[in-house]
mmCIF file of C-alpha atoms (C1' of nucleotides) in Angstrom:
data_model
loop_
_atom_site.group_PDB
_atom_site.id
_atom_site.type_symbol
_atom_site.label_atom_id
_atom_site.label_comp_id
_atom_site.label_asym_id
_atom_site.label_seq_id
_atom_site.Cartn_x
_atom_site.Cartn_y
_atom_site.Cartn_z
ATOM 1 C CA UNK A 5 -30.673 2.489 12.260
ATOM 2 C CA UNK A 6 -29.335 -0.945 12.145
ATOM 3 C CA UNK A 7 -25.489 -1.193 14.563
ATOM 4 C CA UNK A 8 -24.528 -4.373 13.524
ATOM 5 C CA UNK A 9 -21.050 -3.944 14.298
ATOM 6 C CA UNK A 10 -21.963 -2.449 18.131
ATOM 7 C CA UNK A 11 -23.867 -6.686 18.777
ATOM 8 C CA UNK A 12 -20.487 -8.312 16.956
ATOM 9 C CA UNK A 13 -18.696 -6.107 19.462
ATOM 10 C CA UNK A 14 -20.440 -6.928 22.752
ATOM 11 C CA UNK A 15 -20.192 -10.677 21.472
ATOM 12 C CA UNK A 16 -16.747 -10.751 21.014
ATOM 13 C CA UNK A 17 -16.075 -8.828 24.281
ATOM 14 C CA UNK A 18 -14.792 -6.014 22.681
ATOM 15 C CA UNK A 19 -14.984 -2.639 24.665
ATOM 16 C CA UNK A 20 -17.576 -0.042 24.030
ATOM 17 C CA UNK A 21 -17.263 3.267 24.131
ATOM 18 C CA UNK A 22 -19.303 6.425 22.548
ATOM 19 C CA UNK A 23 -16.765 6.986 19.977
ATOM 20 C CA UNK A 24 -16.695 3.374 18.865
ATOM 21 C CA UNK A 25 -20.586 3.255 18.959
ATOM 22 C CA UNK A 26 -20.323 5.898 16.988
ATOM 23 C CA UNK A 27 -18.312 4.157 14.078
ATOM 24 C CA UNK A 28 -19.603 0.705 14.521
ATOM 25 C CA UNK A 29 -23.346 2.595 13.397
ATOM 26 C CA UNK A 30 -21.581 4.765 10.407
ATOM 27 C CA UNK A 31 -19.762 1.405 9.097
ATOM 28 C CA UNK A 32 -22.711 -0.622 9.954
ATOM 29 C CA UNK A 33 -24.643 2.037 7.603
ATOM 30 C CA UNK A 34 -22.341 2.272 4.525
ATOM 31 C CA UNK A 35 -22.738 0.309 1.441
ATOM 32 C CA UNK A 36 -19.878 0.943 0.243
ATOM 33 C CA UNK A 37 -16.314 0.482 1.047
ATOM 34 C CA UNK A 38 -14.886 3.904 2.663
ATOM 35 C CA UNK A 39 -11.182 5.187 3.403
ATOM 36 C CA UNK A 40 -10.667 6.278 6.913
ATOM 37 C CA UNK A 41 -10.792 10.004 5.882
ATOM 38 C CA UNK A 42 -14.397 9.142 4.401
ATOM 39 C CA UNK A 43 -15.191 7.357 7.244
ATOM 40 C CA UNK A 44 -13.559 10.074 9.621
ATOM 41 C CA UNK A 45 -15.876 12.824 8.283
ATOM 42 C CA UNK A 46 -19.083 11.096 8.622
ATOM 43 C CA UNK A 47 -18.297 9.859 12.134
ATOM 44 C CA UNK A 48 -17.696 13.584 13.273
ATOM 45 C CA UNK A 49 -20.955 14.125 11.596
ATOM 46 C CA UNK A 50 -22.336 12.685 14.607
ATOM 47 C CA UNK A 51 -19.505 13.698 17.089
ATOM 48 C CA UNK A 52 -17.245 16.278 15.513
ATOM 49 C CA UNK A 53 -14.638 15.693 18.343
ATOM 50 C CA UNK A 54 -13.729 12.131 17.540
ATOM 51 C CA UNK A 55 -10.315 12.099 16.340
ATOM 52 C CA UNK A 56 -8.871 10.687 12.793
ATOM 53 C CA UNK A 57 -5.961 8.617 15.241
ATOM 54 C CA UNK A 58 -9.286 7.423 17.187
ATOM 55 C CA UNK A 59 -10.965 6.111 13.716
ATOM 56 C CA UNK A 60 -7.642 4.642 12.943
ATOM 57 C CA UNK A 61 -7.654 2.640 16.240
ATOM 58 C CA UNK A 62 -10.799 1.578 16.079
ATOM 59 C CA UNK A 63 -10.689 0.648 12.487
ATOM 60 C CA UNK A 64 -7.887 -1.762 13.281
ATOM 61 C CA UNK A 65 -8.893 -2.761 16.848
ATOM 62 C CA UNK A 66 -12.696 -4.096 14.422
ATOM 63 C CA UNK A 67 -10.275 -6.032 12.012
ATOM 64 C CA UNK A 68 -8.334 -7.798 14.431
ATOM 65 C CA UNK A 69 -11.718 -8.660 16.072
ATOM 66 C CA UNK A 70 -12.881 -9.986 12.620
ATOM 67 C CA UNK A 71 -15.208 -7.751 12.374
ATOM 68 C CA UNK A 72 -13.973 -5.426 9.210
ATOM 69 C CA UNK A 73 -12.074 -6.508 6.639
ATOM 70 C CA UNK A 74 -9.460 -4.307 4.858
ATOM 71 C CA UNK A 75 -8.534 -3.579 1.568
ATOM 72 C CA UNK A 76 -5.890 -2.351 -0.343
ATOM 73 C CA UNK A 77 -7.144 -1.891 -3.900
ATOM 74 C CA UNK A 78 -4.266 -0.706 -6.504
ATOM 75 C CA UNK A 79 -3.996 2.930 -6.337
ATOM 76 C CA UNK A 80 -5.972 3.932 -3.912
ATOM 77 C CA UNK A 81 -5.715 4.198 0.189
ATOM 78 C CA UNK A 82 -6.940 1.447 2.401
ATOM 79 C CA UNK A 83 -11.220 1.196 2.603
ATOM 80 C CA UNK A 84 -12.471 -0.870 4.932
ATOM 81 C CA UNK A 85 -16.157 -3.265 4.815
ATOM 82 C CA UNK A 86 -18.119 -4.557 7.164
ATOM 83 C CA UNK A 87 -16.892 -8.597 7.404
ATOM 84 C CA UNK A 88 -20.038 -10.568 5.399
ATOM 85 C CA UNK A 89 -21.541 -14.033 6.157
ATOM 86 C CA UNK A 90 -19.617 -15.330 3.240
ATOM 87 C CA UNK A 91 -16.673 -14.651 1.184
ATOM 88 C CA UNK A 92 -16.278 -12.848 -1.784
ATOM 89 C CA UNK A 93 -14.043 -11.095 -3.879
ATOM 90 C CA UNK A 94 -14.423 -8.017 -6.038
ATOM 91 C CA UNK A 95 -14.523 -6.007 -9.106
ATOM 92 C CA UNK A 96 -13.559 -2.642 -9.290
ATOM 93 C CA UNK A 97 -14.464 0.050 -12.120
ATOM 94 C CA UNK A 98 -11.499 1.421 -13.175
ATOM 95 C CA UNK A 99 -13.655 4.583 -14.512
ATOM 96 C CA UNK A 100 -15.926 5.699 -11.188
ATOM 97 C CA UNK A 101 -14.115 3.631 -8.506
ATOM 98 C CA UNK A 102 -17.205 1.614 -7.662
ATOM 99 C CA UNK A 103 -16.902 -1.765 -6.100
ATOM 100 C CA UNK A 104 -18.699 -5.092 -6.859
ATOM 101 C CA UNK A 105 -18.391 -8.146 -5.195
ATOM 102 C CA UNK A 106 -18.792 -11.076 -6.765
ATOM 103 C CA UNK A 107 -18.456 -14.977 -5.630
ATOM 104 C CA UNK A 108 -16.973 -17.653 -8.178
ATOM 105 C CA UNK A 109 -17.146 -21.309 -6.614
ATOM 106 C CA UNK A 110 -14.663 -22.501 -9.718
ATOM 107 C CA UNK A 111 -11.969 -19.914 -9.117
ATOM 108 C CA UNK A 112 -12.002 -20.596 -5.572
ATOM 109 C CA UNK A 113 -11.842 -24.050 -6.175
ATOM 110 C CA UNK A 114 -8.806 -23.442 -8.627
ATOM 111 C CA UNK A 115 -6.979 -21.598 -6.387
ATOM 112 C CA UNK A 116 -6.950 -24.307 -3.721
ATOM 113 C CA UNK A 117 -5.903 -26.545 -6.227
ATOM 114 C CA UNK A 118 -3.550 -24.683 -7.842
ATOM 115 C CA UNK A 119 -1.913 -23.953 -4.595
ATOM 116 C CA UNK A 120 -1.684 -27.874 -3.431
ATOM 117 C CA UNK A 121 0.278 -28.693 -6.781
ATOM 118 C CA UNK A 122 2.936 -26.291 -5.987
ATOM 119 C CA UNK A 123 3.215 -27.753 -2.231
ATOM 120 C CA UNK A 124 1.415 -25.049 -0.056
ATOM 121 C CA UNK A 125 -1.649 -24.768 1.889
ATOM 122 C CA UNK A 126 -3.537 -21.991 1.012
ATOM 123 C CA UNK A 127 -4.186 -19.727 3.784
ATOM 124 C CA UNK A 128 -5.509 -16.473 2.741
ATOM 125 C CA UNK A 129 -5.627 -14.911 -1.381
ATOM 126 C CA UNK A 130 -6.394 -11.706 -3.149
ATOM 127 C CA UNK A 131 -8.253 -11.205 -6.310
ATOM 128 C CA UNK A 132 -9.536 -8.271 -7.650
ATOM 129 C CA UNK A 133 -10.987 -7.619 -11.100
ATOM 130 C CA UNK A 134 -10.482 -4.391 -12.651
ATOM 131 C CA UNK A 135 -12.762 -3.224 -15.595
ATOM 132 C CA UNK A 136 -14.875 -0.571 -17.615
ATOM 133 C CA UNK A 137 -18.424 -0.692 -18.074
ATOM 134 C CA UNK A 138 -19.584 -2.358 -21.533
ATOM 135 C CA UNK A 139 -21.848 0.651 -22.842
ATOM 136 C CA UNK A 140 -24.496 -1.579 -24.633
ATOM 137 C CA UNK B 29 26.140 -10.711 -16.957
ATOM 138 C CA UNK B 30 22.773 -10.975 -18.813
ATOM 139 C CA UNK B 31 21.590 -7.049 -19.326
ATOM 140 C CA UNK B 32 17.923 -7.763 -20.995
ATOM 141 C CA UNK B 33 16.279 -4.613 -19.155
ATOM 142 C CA UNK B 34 19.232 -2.176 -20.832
ATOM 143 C CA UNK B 35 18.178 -3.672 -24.526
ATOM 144 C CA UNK B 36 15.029 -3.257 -23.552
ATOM 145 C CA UNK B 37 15.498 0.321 -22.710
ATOM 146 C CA UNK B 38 17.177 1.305 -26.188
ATOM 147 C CA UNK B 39 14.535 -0.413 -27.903
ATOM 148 C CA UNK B 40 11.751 1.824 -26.230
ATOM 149 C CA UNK B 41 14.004 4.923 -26.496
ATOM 150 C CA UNK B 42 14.644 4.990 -22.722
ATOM 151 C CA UNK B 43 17.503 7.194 -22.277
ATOM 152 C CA UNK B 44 20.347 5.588 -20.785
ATOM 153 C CA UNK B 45 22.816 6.555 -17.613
ATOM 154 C CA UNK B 46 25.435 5.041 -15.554
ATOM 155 C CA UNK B 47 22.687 4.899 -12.509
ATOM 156 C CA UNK B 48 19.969 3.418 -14.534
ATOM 157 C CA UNK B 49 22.631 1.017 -16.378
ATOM 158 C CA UNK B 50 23.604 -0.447 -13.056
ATOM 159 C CA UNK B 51 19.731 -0.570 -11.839
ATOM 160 C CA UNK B 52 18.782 -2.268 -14.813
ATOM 161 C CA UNK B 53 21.995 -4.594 -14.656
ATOM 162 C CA UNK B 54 21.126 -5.444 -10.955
ATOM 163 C CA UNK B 55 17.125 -5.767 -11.291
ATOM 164 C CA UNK B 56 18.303 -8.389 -14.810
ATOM 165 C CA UNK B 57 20.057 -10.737 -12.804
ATOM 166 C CA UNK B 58 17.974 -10.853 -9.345
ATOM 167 C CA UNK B 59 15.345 -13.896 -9.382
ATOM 168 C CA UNK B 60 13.773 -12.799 -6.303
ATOM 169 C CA UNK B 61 11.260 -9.419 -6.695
ATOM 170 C CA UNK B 62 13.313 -7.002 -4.379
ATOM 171 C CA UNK B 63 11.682 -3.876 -2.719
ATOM 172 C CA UNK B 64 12.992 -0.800 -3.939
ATOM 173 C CA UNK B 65 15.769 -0.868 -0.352
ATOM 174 C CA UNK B 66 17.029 -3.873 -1.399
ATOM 175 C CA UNK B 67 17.992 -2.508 -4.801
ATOM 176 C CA UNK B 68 19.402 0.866 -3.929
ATOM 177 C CA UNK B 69 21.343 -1.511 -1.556
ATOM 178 C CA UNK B 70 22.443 -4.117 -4.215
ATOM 179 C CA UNK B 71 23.232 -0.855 -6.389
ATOM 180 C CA UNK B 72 25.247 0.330 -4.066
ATOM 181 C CA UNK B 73 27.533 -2.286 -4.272
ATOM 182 C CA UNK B 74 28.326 -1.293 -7.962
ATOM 183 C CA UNK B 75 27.967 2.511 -7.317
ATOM 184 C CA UNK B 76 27.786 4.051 -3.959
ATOM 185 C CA UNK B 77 27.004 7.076 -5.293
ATOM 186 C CA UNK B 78 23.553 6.047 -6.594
ATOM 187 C CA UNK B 79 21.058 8.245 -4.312
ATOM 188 C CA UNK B 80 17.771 6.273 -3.592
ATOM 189 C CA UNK B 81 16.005 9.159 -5.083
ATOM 190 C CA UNK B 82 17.420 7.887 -8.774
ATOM 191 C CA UNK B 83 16.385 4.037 -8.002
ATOM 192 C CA UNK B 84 12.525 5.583 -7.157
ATOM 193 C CA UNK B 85 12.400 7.596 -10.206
ATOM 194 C CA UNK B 86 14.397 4.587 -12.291
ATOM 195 C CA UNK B 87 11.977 2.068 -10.961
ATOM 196 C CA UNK B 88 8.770 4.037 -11.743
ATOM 197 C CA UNK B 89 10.381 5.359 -15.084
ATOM 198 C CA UNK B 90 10.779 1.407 -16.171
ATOM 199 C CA UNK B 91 8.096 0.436 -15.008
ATOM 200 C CA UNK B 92 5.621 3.164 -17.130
ATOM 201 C CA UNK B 93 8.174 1.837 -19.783
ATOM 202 C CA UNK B 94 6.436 -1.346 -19.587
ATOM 203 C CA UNK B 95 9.664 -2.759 -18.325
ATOM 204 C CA UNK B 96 9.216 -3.184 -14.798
ATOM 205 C CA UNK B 97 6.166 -4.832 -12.896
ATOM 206 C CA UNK B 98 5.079 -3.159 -9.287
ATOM 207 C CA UNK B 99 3.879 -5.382 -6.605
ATOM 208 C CA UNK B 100 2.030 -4.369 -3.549
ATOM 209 C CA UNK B 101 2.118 -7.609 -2.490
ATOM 210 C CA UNK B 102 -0.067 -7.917 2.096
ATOM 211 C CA UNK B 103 1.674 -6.592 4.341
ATOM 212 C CA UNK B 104 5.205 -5.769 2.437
ATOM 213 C CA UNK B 105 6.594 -2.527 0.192
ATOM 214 C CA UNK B 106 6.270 -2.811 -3.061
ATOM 215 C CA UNK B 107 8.355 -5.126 -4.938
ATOM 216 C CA UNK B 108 9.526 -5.014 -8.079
ATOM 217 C CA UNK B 109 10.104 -7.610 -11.162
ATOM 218 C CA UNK B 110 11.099 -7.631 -14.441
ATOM 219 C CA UNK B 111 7.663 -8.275 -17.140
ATOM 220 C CA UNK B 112 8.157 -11.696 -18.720
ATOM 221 C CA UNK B 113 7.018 -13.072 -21.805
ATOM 222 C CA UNK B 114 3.743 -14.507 -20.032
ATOM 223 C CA UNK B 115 1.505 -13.221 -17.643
ATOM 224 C CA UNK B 116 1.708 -14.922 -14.221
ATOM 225 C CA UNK B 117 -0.147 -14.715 -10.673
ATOM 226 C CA UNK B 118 1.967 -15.273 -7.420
ATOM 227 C CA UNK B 119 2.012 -17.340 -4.168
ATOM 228 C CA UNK B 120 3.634 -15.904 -1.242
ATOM 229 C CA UNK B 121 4.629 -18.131 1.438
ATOM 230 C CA UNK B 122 3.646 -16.782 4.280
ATOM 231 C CA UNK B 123 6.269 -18.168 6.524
ATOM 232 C CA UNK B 124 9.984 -17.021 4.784
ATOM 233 C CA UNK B 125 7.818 -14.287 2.435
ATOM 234 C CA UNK B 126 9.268 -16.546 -0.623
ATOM 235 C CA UNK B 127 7.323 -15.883 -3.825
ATOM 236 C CA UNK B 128 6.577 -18.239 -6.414
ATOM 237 C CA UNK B 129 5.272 -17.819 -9.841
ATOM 238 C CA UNK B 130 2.617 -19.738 -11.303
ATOM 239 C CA UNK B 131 -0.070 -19.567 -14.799
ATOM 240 C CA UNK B 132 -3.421 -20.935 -14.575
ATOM 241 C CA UNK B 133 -5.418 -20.604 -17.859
ATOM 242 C CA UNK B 134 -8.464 -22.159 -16.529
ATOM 243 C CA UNK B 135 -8.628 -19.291 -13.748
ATOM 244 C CA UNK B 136 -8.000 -16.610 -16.391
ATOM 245 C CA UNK B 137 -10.934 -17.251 -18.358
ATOM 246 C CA UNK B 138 -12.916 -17.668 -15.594
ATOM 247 C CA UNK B 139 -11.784 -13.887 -14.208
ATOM 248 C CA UNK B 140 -12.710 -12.954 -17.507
ATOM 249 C CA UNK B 141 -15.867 -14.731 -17.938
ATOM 250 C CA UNK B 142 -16.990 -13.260 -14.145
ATOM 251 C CA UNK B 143 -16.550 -10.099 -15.560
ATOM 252 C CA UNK B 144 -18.423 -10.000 -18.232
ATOM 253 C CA UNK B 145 -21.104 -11.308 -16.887
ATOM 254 C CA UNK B 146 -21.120 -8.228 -14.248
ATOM 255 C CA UNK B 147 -20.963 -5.966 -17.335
ATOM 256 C CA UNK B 148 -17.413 -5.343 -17.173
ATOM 257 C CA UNK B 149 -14.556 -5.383 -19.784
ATOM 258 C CA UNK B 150 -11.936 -7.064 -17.640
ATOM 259 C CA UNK B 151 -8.789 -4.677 -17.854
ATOM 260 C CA UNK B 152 -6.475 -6.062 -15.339
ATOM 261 C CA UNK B 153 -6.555 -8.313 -12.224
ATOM 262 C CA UNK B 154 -4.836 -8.723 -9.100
ATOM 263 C CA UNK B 155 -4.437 -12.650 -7.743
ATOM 264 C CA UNK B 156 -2.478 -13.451 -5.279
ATOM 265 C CA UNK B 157 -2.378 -16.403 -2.836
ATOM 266 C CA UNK B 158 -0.588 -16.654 0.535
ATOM 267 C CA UNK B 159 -0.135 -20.144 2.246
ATOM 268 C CA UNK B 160 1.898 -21.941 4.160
ATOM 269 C CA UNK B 161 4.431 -25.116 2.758
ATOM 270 C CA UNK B 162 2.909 -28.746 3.080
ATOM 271 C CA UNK B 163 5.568 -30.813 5.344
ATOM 272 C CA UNK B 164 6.137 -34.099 3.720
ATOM 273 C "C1'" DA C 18 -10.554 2.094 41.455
ATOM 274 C "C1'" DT C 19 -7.942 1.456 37.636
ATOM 275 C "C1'" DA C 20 -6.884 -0.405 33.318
ATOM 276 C "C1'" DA C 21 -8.194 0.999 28.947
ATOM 277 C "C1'" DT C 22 -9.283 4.778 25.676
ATOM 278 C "C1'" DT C 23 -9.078 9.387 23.756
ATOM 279 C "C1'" DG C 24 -7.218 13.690 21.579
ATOM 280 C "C1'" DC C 25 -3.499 16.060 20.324
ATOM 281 C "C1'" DA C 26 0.637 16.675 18.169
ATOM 282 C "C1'" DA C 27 4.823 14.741 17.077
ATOM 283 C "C1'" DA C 28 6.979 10.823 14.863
ATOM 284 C "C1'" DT C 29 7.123 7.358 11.483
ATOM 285 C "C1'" DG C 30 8.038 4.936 6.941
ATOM 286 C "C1'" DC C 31 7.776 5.045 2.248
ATOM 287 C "C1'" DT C 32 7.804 7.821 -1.676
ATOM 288 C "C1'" DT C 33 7.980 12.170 -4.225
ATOM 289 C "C1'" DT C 34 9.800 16.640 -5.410
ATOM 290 C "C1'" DG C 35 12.303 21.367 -5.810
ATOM 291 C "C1'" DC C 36 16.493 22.978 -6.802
ATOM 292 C "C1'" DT C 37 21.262 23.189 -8.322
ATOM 293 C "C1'" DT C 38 24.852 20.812 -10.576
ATOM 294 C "C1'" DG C 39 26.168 17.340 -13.791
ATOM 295 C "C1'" DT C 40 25.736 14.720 -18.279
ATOM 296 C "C1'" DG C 41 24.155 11.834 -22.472
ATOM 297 C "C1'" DA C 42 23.196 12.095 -27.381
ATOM 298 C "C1'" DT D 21 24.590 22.523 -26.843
ATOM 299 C "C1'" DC D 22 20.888 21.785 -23.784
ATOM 300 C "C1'" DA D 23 17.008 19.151 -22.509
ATOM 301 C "C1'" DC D 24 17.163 15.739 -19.323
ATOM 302 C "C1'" DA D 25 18.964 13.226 -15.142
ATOM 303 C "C1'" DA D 26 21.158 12.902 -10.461
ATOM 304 C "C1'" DG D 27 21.978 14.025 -5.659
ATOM 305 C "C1'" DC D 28 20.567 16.101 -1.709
ATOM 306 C "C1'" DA D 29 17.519 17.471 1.589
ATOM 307 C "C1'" DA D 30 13.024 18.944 2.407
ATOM 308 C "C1'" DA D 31 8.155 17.917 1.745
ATOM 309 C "C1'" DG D 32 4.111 14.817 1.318
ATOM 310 C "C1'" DC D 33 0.845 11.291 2.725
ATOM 311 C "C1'" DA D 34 -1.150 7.775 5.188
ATOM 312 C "C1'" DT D 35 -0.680 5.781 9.433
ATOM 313 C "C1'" DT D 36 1.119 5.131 14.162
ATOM 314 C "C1'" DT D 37 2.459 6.470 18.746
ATOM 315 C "C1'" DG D 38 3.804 8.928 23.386
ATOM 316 C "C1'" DC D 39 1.636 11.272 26.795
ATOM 317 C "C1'" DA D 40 -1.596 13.538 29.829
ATOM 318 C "C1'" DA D 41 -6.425 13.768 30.573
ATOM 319 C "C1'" DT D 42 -10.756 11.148 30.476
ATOM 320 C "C1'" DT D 43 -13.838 7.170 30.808
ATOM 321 C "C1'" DA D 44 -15.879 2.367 31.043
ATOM 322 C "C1'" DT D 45 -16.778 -1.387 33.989
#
DNA sequence: ATAATTGCAAATGCTTTGCTTGTGA
DNA sequence: TCACAAGCAAAGCATTTGCAATTAT
């Protein structure tokens, strides 16, 4: 239902066309965070002629916009999420693959800090969790 | 002159080789965390002869070994580092790519304590932070 | 109208691998 | 001796790109 990602694209000024509709609506609808081969093969559910180079386009042509964020989680090939109202970081099950996000005021807070007392500004960071499930 | 990663191979059983003695000789003495073209090029130096096939397989053989830590870190190869004594996070500049080290015990605990919380034993973690050097 | 976008296939860059020859313990 | 390692070139994978045809505004 819901195309998010077709408004953020009409207010940034960023061209439409059907096979970017088409994406925007398929990214717009996944919960979780999928490779461009995932995210390939559900697009051509809807158009089977839209290309894997055209996904890989548009997947980068949305970043640059701001409008997906990308993520290169140890082992596995980029996956891609829809860019939230506010930051977070995540957890990843080393067991299934799934993803959590999480936000933690303190570490962020750290990091800033951490990053001053060494003499930098701190522009951009990457933390990911990795864990199994406690079995309770 | 300082060889640490070729004592560390004998005492893990890691069979030695003229290649992998001059890998381990070169990756012992660099300070910075080269990508795996900047060693076969550094090897070279010491042995021509040393095919960049043998520094992939070296690299990933030390670094199952325990021996060698794997960085992936935005936007760069993979770099590769001796393991220390003590854990450690980076900061990467973002300007000259430089890469400094740095331990933060109160950010630890808090990684761990975040994952917990989410149900998670916390197995690894990933933090990096890129910024940019305060002018003075 | 026309600058931008697509699909296709070829090219890329990093990394791995099959195979034959060489070698460490 | 002989299982393992090295060198070479070919293959693999994810991603990018050149080009001719198509499309959005």
């Amino acid at each position: 239902m819901s195309n998010a990602i077709e408004e953020k694209c009409k207010k940034k000024g960023v061209r439409l066309t059907d096979q970017r509709r088409v994406i925007a609506k398929v990214m717009s609808e996944s919960d979780n965070h999928p490779d461009v081969d995932e995210l390939h093969k559900k697009v051509n559910r809807h158009d089977s002629k839209i290309s894997i180079a055209t996904v890989y386009r548009t997947v980068k042509l949305f970043e640059e916009a701001g409008i997906l964020a990308k993520h290169d989680f140890k082992g596995t090939k980029a996956r891609y999420e829809e860019t939230t109202r506010e930051h977070h970081d995540h957890l990843i099950d080393i067991n299934t693959g799934e993803i959590i996000e999480f936000v933690n005021e303190d570490i962020e807070r750290l990091q800033k800090k951490v990053s001053e007392k060494l003499g930098y500004k701190l522009v951009d960071h990457r933390l990911e969790l990795y864990g199994s499930k406690i079995k309770k």
